Short mmCIF file of C-alpha atoms in Angstrom, two decimals:
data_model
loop_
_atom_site.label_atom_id
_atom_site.label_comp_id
_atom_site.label_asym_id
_atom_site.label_seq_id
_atom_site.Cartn_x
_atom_site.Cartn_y
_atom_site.Cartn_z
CA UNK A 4 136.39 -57.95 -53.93
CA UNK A 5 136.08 -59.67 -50.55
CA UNK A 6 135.97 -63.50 -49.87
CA UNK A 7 132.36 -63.87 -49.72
CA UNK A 8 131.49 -62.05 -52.63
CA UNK A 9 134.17 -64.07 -55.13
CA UNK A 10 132.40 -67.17 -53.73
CA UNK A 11 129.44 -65.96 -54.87
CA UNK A 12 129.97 -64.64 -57.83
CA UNK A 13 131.85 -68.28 -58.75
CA UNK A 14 128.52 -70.52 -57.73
CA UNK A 15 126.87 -68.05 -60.47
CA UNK A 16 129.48 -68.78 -62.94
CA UNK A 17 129.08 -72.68 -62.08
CA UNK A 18 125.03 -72.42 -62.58
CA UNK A 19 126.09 -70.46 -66.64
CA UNK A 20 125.07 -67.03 -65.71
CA UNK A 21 127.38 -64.31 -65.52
CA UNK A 22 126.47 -61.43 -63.18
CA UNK A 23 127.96 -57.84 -63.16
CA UNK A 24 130.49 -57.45 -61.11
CA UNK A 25 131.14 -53.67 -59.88
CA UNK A 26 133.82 -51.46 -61.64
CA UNK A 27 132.93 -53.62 -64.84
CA UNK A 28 132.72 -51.91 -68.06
CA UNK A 29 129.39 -52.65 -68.71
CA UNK A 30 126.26 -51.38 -70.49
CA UNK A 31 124.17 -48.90 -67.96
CA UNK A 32 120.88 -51.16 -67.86
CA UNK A 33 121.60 -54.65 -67.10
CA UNK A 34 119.16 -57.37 -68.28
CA UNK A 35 117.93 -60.61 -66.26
CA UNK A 36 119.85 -63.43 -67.18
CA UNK A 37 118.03 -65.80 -69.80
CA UNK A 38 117.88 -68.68 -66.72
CA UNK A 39 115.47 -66.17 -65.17
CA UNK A 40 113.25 -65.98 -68.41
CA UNK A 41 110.56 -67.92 -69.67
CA UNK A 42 109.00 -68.86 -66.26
CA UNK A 43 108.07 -67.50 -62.94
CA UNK A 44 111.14 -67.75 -60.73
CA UNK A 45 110.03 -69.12 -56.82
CA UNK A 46 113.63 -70.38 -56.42
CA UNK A 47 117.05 -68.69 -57.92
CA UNK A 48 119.08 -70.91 -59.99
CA UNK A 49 121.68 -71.81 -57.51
CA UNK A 50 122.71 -74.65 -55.44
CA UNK A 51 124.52 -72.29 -53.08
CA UNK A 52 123.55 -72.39 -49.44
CA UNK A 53 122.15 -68.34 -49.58
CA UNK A 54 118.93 -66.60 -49.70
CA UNK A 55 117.50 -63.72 -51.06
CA UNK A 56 115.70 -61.23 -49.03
CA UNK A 57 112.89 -59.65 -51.08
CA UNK A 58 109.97 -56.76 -49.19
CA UNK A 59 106.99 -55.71 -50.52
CA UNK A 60 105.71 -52.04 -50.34
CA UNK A 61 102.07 -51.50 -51.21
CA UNK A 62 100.51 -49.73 -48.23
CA UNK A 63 102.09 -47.79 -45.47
CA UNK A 64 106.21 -47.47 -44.74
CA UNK A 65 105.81 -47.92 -40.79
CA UNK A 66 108.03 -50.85 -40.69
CA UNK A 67 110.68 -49.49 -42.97
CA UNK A 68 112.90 -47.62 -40.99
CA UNK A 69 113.05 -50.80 -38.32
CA UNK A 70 114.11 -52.89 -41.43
CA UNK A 71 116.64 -50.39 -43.41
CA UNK A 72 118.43 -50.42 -39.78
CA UNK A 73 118.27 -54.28 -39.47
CA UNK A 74 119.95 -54.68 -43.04
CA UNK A 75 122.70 -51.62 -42.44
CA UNK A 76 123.57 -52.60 -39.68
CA UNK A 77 124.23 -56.22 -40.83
CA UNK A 78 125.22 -55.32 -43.93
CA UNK A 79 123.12 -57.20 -46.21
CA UNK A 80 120.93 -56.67 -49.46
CA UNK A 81 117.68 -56.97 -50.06
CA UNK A 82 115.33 -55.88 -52.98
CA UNK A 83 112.44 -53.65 -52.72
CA UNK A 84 109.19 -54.36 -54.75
CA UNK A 85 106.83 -51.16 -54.99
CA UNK A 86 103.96 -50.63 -56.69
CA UNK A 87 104.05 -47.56 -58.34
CA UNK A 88 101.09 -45.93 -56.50
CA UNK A 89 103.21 -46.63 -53.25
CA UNK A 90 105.97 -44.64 -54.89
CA UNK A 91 103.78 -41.68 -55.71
CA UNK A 92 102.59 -41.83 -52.01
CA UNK A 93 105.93 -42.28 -50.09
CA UNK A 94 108.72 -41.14 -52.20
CA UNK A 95 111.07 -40.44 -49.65
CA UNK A 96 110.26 -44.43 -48.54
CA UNK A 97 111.47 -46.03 -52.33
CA UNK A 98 114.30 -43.28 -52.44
CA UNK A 99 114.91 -44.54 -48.94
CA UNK A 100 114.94 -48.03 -50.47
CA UNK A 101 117.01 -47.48 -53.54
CA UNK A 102 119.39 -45.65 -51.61
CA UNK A 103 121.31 -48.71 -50.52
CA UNK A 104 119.20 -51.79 -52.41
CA UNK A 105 117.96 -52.86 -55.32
CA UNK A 106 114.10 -51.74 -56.75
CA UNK A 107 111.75 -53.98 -58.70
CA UNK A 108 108.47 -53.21 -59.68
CA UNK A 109 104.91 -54.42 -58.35
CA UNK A 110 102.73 -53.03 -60.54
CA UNK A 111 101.20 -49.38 -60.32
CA UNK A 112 97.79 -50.46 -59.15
CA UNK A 113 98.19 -54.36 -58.12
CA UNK A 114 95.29 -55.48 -60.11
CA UNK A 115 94.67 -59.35 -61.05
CA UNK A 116 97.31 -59.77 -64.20
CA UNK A 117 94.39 -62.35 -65.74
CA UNK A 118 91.55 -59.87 -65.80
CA UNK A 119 93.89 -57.40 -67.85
CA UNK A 120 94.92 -57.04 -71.51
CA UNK A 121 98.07 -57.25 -72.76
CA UNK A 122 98.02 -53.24 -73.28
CA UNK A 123 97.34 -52.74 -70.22
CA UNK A 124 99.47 -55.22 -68.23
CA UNK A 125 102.02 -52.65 -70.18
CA UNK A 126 100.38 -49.51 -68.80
CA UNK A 127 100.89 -51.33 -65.21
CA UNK A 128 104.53 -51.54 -65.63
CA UNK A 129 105.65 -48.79 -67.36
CA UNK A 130 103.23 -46.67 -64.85
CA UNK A 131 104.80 -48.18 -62.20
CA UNK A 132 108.42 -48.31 -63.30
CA UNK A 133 107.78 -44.29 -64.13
CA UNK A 134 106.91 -43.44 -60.67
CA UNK A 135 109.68 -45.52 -58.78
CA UNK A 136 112.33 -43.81 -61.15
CA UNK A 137 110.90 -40.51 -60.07
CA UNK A 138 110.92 -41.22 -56.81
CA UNK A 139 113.82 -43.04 -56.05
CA UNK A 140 115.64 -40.83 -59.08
CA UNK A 141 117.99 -44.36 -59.61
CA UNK A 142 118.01 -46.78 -62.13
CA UNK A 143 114.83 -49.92 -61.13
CA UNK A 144 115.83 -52.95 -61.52
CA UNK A 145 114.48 -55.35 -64.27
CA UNK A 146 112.69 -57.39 -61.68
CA UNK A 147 108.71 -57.86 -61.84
CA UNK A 148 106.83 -59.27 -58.95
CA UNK A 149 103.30 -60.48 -59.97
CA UNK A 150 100.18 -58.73 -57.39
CA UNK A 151 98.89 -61.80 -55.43
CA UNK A 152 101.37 -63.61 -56.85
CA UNK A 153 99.11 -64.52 -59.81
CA UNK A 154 100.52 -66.02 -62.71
CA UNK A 155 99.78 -67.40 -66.10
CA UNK A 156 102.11 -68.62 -68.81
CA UNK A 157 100.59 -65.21 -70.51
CA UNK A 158 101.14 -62.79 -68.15
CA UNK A 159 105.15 -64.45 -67.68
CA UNK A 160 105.66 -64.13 -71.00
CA UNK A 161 103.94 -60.54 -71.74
CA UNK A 162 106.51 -59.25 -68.41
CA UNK A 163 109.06 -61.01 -69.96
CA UNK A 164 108.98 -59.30 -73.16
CA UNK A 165 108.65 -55.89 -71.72
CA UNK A 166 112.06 -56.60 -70.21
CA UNK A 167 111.54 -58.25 -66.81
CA UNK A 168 112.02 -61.59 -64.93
CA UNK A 169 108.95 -62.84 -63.41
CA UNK A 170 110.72 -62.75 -59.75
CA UNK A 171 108.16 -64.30 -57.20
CA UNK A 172 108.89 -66.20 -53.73
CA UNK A 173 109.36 -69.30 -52.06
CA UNK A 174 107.64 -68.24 -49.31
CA UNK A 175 105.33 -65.44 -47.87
CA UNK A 176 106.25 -65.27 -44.00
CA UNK A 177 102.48 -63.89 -43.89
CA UNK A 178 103.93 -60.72 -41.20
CA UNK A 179 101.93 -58.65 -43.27
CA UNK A 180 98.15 -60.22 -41.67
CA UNK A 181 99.30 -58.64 -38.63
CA UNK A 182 97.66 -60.27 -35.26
CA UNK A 183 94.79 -59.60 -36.36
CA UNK A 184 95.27 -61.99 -39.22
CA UNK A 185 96.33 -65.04 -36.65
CA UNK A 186 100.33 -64.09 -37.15
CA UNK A 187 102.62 -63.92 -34.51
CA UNK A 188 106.23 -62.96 -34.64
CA UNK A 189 107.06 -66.74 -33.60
CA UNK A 190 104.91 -67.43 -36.58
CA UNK A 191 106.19 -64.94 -39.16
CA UNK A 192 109.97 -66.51 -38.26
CA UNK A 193 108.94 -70.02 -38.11
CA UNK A 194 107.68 -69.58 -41.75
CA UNK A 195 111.23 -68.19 -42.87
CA UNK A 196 113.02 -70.93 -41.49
CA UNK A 197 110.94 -73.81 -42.87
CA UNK A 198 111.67 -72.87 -46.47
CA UNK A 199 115.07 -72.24 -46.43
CA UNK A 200 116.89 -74.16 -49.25
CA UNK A 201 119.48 -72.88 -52.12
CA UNK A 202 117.84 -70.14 -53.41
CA UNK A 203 115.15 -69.53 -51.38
CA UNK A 204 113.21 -65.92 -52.09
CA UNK A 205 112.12 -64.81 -48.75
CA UNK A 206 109.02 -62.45 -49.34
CA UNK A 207 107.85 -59.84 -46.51
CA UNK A 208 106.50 -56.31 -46.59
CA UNK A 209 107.85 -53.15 -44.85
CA UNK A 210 103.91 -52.37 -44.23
CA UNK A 211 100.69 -54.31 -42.64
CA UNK A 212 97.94 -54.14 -44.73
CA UNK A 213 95.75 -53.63 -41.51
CA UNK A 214 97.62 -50.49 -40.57
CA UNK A 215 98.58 -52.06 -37.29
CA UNK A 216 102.02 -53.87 -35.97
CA UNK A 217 104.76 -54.95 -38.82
CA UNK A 218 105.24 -58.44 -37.92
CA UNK A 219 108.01 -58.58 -40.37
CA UNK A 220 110.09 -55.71 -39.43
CA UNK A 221 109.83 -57.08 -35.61
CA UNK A 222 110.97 -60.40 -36.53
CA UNK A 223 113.62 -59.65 -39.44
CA UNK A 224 116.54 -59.70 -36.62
CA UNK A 225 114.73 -63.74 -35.77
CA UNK A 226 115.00 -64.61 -39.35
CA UNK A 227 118.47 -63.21 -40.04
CA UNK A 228 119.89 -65.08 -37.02
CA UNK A 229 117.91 -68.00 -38.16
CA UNK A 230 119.46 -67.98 -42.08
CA UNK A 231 123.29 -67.61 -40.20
CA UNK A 232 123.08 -70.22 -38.15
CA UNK A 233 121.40 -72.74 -40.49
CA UNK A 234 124.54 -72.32 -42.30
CA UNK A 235 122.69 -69.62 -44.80
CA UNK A 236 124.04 -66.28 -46.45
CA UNK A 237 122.37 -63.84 -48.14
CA UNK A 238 122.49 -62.82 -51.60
CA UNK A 239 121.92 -59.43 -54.05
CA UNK A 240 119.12 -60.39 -56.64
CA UNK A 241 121.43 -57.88 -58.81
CA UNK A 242 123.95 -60.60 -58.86
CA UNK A 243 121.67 -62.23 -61.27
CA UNK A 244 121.65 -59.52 -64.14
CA UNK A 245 124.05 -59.40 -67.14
CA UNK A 246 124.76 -56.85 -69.15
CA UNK A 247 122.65 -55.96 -72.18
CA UNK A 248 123.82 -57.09 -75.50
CA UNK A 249 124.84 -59.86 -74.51
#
């Protein structure tokens, strides 16, 4: 285990959750930890100086390959939210995804949670979660991130009891509105930078829902400069699990 990593896995212990640690005997589907439950999560429960780097994937995969380089070749995590229609589309994308991070789930259809019943806020995960394990054929993390970021106390607590943390974001760099939407990639960065704090969940997407230029993928290499030298790092979302049983 390398320096970095045993710090981080010690601020986790400090904050009372205990993460899996690799080589571990531990059970093969890992749970959120209960400081992620009850509650939409815009911050993670730390008071380490790290971020997490979260990307939404609902319409095309143009900017992917731009952003799977960015993160290899830096060597960081990040956590990939599809919906499950995007998996059915672009299956190579999510196995591209789970190859070397973590998948949550973002719905099959990214309705309105509010509008739906409880049955079939179920169908929406387990639709979802269905397609992005055939895709990516790995194990999805149990990670939920609401459409539109709409939440209720209702909706948190029917996601919570089909097994996921509510995962949402302290920010929306807005790449994904393109120019067309007023962004620029001065903008998109700027955004990033002004919310970093402990625990900060950075949210982009590795498409543009105008089919245009991927503001995000352009400026990822901005914003991961900017999180270094603010004196940030960069942590795995599956550093907040624990196994299941316990």
């Amino acid at each position: 285990m390398n320096s970095t990593r045993r710090a981080v896995l010690a601020g986790l212990l400090a904050t009372g959750i205990a993460p899996c640690t690799a080589g571990s005997a531990v059970a093969a589907r890992p749970r959120p930890a209960a400081s992620l439950l009850g509650k939409e999560i815009r911050r993670l429960p730390t008071s380490r100086h790290e971020v997490a780097l979260t990307f939404n994937a609902a319409w095309d995969e143009s900017g992917l390959d731009t952003v799977l380089t960015e993160l290899r070749r830096r060597r960081l995590p990040a956590t990939f939210f599809p919906t499950g229609r995007f998996a059915r589309a672009h299956p190579r994308a999510v196995r591209a995804m789970g190859a070397e991070h973590g998948l949550g789930n973002h719905s099959d259809t990214h309705p309105y949670f509010d509008r739906l019943t409880s049955g079939q806020r179920e169908q929406e995960v387990r639709r979802a979660d269905a397609a992005i394990r055939e895709a990516a054929r790995t194990e999805p993390l149990p990670f939920f991130r609401f459409p539109f970021s709409h939440t209720t106390p209702e909706t948190v607590a029917d996601v919570n009891r089909f097994g996921y943390a509510a995962i949402e974001f302290t920010v929306d760099t807005n790449g994904y509105l393109g120019p067309g939407g007023g962004m620029t990639v001065e903008r998109v960065v700027g955004r990033a930078v002004a919310a970093l704090a402990p625990g900060a969940l950075i949210q982009m997407h590795v498409g543009s829902a105008t089919g245009g230029t991927v503001l995000d993928a352009e400026a990822l290499p901005h914003i991961l400069d900017a999180v270094r030298a603010n004196g940030y790092g960069v942590v795995d979302l599956r550093a907040f699990l624990v196994p299941e049983g316990t």
